[in-house]
mmCIF file of C-alpha atoms in Angstrom:
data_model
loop_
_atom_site.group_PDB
_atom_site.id
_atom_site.type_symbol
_atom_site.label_atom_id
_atom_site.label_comp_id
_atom_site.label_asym_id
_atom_site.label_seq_id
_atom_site.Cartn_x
_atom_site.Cartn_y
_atom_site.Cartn_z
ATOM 1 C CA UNK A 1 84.919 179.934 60.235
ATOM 2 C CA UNK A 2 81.060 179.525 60.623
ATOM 3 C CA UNK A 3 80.765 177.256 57.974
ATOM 4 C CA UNK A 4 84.086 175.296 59.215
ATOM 5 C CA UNK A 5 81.716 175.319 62.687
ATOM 6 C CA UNK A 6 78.741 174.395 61.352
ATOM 7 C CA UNK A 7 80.631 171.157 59.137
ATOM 8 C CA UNK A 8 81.783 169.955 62.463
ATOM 9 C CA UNK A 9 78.128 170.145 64.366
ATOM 10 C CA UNK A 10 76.899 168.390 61.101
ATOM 11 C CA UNK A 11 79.465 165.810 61.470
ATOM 12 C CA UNK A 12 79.198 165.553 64.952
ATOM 13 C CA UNK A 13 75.195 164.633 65.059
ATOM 14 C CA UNK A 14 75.774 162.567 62.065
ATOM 15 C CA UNK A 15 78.456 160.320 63.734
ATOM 16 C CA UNK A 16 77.181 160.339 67.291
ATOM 17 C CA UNK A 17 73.794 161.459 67.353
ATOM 18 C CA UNK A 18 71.654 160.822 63.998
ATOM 19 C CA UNK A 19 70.991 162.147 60.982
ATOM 20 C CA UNK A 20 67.439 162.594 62.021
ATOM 21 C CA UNK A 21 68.642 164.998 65.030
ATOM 22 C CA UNK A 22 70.492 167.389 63.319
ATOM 23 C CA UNK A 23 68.946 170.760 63.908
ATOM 24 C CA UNK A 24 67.287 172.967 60.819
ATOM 25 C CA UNK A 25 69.612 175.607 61.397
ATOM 26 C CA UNK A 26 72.643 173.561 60.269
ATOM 27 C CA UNK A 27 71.291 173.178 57.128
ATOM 28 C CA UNK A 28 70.437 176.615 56.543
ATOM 29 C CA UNK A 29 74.413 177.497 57.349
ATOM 30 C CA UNK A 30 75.775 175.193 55.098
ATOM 31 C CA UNK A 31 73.280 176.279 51.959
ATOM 32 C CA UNK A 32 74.461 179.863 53.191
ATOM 33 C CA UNK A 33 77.718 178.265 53.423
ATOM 34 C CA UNK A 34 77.450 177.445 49.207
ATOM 35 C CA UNK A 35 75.462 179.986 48.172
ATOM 36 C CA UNK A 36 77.556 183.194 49.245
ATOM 37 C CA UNK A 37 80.941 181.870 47.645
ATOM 38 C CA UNK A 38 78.836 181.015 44.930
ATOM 39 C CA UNK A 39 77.071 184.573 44.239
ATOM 40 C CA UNK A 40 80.277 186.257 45.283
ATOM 41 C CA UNK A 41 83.098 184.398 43.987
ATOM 42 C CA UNK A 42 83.340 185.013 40.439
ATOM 43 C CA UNK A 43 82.202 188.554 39.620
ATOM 44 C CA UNK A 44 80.444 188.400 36.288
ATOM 45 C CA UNK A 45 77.998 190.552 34.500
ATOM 46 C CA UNK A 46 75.962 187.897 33.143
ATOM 47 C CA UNK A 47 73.972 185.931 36.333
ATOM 48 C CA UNK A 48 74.252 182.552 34.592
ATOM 49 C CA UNK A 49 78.274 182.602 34.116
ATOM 50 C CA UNK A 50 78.222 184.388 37.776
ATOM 51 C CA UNK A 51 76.578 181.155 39.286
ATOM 52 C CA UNK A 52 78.382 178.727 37.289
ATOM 53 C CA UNK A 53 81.999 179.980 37.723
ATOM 54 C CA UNK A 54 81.156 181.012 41.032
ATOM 55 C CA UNK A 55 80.099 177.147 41.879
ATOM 56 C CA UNK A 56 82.332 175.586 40.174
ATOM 57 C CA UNK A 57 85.154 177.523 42.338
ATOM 58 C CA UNK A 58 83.702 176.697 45.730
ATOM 59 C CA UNK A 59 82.343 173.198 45.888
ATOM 60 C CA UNK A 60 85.596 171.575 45.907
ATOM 61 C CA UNK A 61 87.071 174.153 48.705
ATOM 62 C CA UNK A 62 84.044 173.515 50.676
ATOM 63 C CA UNK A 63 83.994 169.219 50.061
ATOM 64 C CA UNK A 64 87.819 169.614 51.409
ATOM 65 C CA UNK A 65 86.889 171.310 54.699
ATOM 66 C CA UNK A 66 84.264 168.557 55.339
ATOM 67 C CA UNK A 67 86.590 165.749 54.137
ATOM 68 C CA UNK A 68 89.786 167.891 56.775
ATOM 69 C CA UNK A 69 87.277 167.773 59.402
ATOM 70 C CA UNK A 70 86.448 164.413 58.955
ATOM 71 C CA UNK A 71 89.895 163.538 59.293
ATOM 72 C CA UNK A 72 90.569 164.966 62.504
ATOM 73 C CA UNK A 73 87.495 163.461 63.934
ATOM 74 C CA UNK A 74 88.854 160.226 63.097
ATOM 75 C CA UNK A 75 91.654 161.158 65.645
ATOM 76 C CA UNK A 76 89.036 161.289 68.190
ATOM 77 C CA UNK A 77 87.963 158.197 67.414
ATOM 78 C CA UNK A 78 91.596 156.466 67.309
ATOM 79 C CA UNK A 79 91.465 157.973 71.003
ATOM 80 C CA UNK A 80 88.635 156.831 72.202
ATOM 81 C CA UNK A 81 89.192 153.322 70.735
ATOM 82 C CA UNK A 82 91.911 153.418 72.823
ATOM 83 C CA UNK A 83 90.020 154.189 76.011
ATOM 84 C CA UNK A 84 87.507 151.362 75.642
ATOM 85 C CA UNK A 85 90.696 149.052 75.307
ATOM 86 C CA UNK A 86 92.053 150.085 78.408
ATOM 87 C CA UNK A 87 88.238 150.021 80.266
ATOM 88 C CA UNK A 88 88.152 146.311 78.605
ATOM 89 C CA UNK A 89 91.688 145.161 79.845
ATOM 90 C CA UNK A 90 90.237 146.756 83.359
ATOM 91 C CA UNK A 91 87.361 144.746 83.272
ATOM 92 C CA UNK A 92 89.459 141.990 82.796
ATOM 93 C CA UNK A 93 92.238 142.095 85.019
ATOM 94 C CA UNK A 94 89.276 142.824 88.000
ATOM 95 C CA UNK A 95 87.111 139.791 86.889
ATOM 96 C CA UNK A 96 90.429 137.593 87.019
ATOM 97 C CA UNK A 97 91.848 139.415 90.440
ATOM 98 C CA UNK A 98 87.897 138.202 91.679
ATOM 99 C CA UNK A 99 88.421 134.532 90.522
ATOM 100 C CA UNK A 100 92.114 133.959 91.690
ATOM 101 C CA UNK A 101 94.189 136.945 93.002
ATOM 102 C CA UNK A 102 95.518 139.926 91.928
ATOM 103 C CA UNK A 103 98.830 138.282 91.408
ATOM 104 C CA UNK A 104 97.637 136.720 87.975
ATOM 105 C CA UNK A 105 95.714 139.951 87.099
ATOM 106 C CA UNK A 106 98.585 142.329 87.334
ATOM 107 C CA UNK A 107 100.952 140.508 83.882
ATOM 108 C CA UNK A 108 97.253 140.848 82.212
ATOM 109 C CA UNK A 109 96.942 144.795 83.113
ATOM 110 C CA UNK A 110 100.616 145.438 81.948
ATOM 111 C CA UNK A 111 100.457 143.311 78.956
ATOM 112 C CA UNK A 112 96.895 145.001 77.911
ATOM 113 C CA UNK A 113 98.002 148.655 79.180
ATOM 114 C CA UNK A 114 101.185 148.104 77.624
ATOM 115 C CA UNK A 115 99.783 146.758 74.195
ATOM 116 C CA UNK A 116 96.751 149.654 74.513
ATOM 117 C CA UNK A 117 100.022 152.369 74.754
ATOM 118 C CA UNK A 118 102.165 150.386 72.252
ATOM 119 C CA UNK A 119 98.964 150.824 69.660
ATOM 120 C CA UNK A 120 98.117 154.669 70.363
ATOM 121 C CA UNK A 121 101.839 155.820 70.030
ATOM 122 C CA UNK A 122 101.176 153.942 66.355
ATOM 123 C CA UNK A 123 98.183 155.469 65.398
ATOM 124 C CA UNK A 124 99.391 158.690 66.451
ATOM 125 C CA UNK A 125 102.439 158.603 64.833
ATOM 126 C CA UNK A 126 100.765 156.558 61.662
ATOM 127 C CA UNK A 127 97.919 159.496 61.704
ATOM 128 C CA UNK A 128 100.148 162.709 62.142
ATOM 129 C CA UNK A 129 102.743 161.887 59.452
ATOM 130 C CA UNK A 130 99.128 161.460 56.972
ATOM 131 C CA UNK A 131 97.823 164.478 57.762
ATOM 132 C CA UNK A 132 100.720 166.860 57.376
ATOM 133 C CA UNK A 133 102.128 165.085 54.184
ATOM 134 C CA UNK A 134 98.902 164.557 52.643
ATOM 135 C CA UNK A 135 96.299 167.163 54.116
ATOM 136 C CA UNK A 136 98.515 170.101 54.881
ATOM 137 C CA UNK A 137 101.313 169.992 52.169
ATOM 138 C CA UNK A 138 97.870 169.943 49.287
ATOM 139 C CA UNK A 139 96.084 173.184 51.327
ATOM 140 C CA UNK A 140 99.504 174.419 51.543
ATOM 141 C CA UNK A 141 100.022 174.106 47.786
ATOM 142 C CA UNK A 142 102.924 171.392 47.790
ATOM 143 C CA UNK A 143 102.929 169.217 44.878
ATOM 144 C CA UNK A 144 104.886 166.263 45.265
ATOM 145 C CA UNK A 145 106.607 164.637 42.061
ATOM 146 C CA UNK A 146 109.858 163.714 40.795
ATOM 147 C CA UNK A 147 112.083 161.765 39.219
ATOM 148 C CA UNK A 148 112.694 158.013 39.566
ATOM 149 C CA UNK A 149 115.357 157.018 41.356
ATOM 150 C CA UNK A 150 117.760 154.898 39.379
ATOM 151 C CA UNK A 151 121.340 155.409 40.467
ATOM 152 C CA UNK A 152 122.928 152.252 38.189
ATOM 153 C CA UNK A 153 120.964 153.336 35.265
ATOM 154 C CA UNK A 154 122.995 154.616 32.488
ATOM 155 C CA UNK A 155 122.077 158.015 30.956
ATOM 156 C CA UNK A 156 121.201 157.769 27.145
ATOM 157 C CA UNK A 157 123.482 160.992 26.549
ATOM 158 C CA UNK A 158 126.233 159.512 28.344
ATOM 159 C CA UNK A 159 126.451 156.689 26.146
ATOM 160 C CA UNK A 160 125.764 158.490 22.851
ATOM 161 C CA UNK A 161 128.460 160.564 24.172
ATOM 162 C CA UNK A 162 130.769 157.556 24.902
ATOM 163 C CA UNK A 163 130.485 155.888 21.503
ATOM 164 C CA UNK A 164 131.349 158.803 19.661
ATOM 165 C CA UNK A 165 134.185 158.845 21.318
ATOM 166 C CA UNK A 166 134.851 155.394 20.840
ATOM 167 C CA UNK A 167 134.240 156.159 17.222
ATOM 168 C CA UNK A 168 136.784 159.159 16.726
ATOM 169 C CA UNK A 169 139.578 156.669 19.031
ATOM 170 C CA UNK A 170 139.684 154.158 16.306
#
């Protein structure tokens, strides 16, 4: 959990504050946040195949968590996309209520509103179904394969089957 914390300061000053503002702390967290999984993972007795295994096991688990976060902060983002539509389409149906009246401002808020709530019900739906098919069915261990679908195709046994039949007929 602290190191699922500190990801999201880390990715918090680096999308809305600056790289240059992120405070030395974070960085100690995250080192801490490699170095213990690292020591601790993979008891060994040798030190060198300790620190190998034991990286090798938790830099992928911890590149996940920042790539998950990342994810969901992108859903912040589809939001407040979203608002600064709907403060545009403001500023425009105001500016056109100034210049003529608010009858020919009000089809411009609906259509803009409308178009604004259209779009978010989208990327919310578009977003959700990608992060529980993709994010949580791989932490949750689902693998997804199969067979091609091909329900016209004829079975090699099936024929083998039908032309020794064929065969022992005549």
């Amino acid at each position: 959990m602290v190191a699922l914390v500190d990801i999201l300061i880390l990715i918090w000053h680096l999308v809305f504050i600056g790289v240059d503002q992120v405070p030395f702390w974070v960085w100690w967290v995250l080192i801490g946040a490699l170095v213990f999984p690292v020591w601790f993972g993979k008891p060994e007795e040798r030190i060198w195949r300790r620190i190998l295994f034991g990286f090798a096991s938790s830099l992928l688990p911890l590149v996940n968590t920042f790539s998950d976060t990342m994810s969901y902060l992108r859903l912040f983002a589809v939001g407040m996309a979203s608002y600064y539509i709907a403060v545009a389409f403001n500023i425009l149906g105001a500016r056109l209520a100034e210049v003529a009246t608010w009858f020919s401002a009000v089809p411009v808020l609906v259509f803009g509103h409308g178009l604004n709530i259209g779009l978010a019900g989208i990327a919310i739906f578009a977003h959700g179904v990608r992060l529980n098919m993709l994010e949580f069915s791989s932490n949750a261990g689902v693998q997804w394969g199969g067979y091609d679908y091909r329900p016209y195709a004829l079975k090699i046994s099936s024929l083998t089957d039908q032309t020794s039949n064929f065969t022992r007929e005549n």
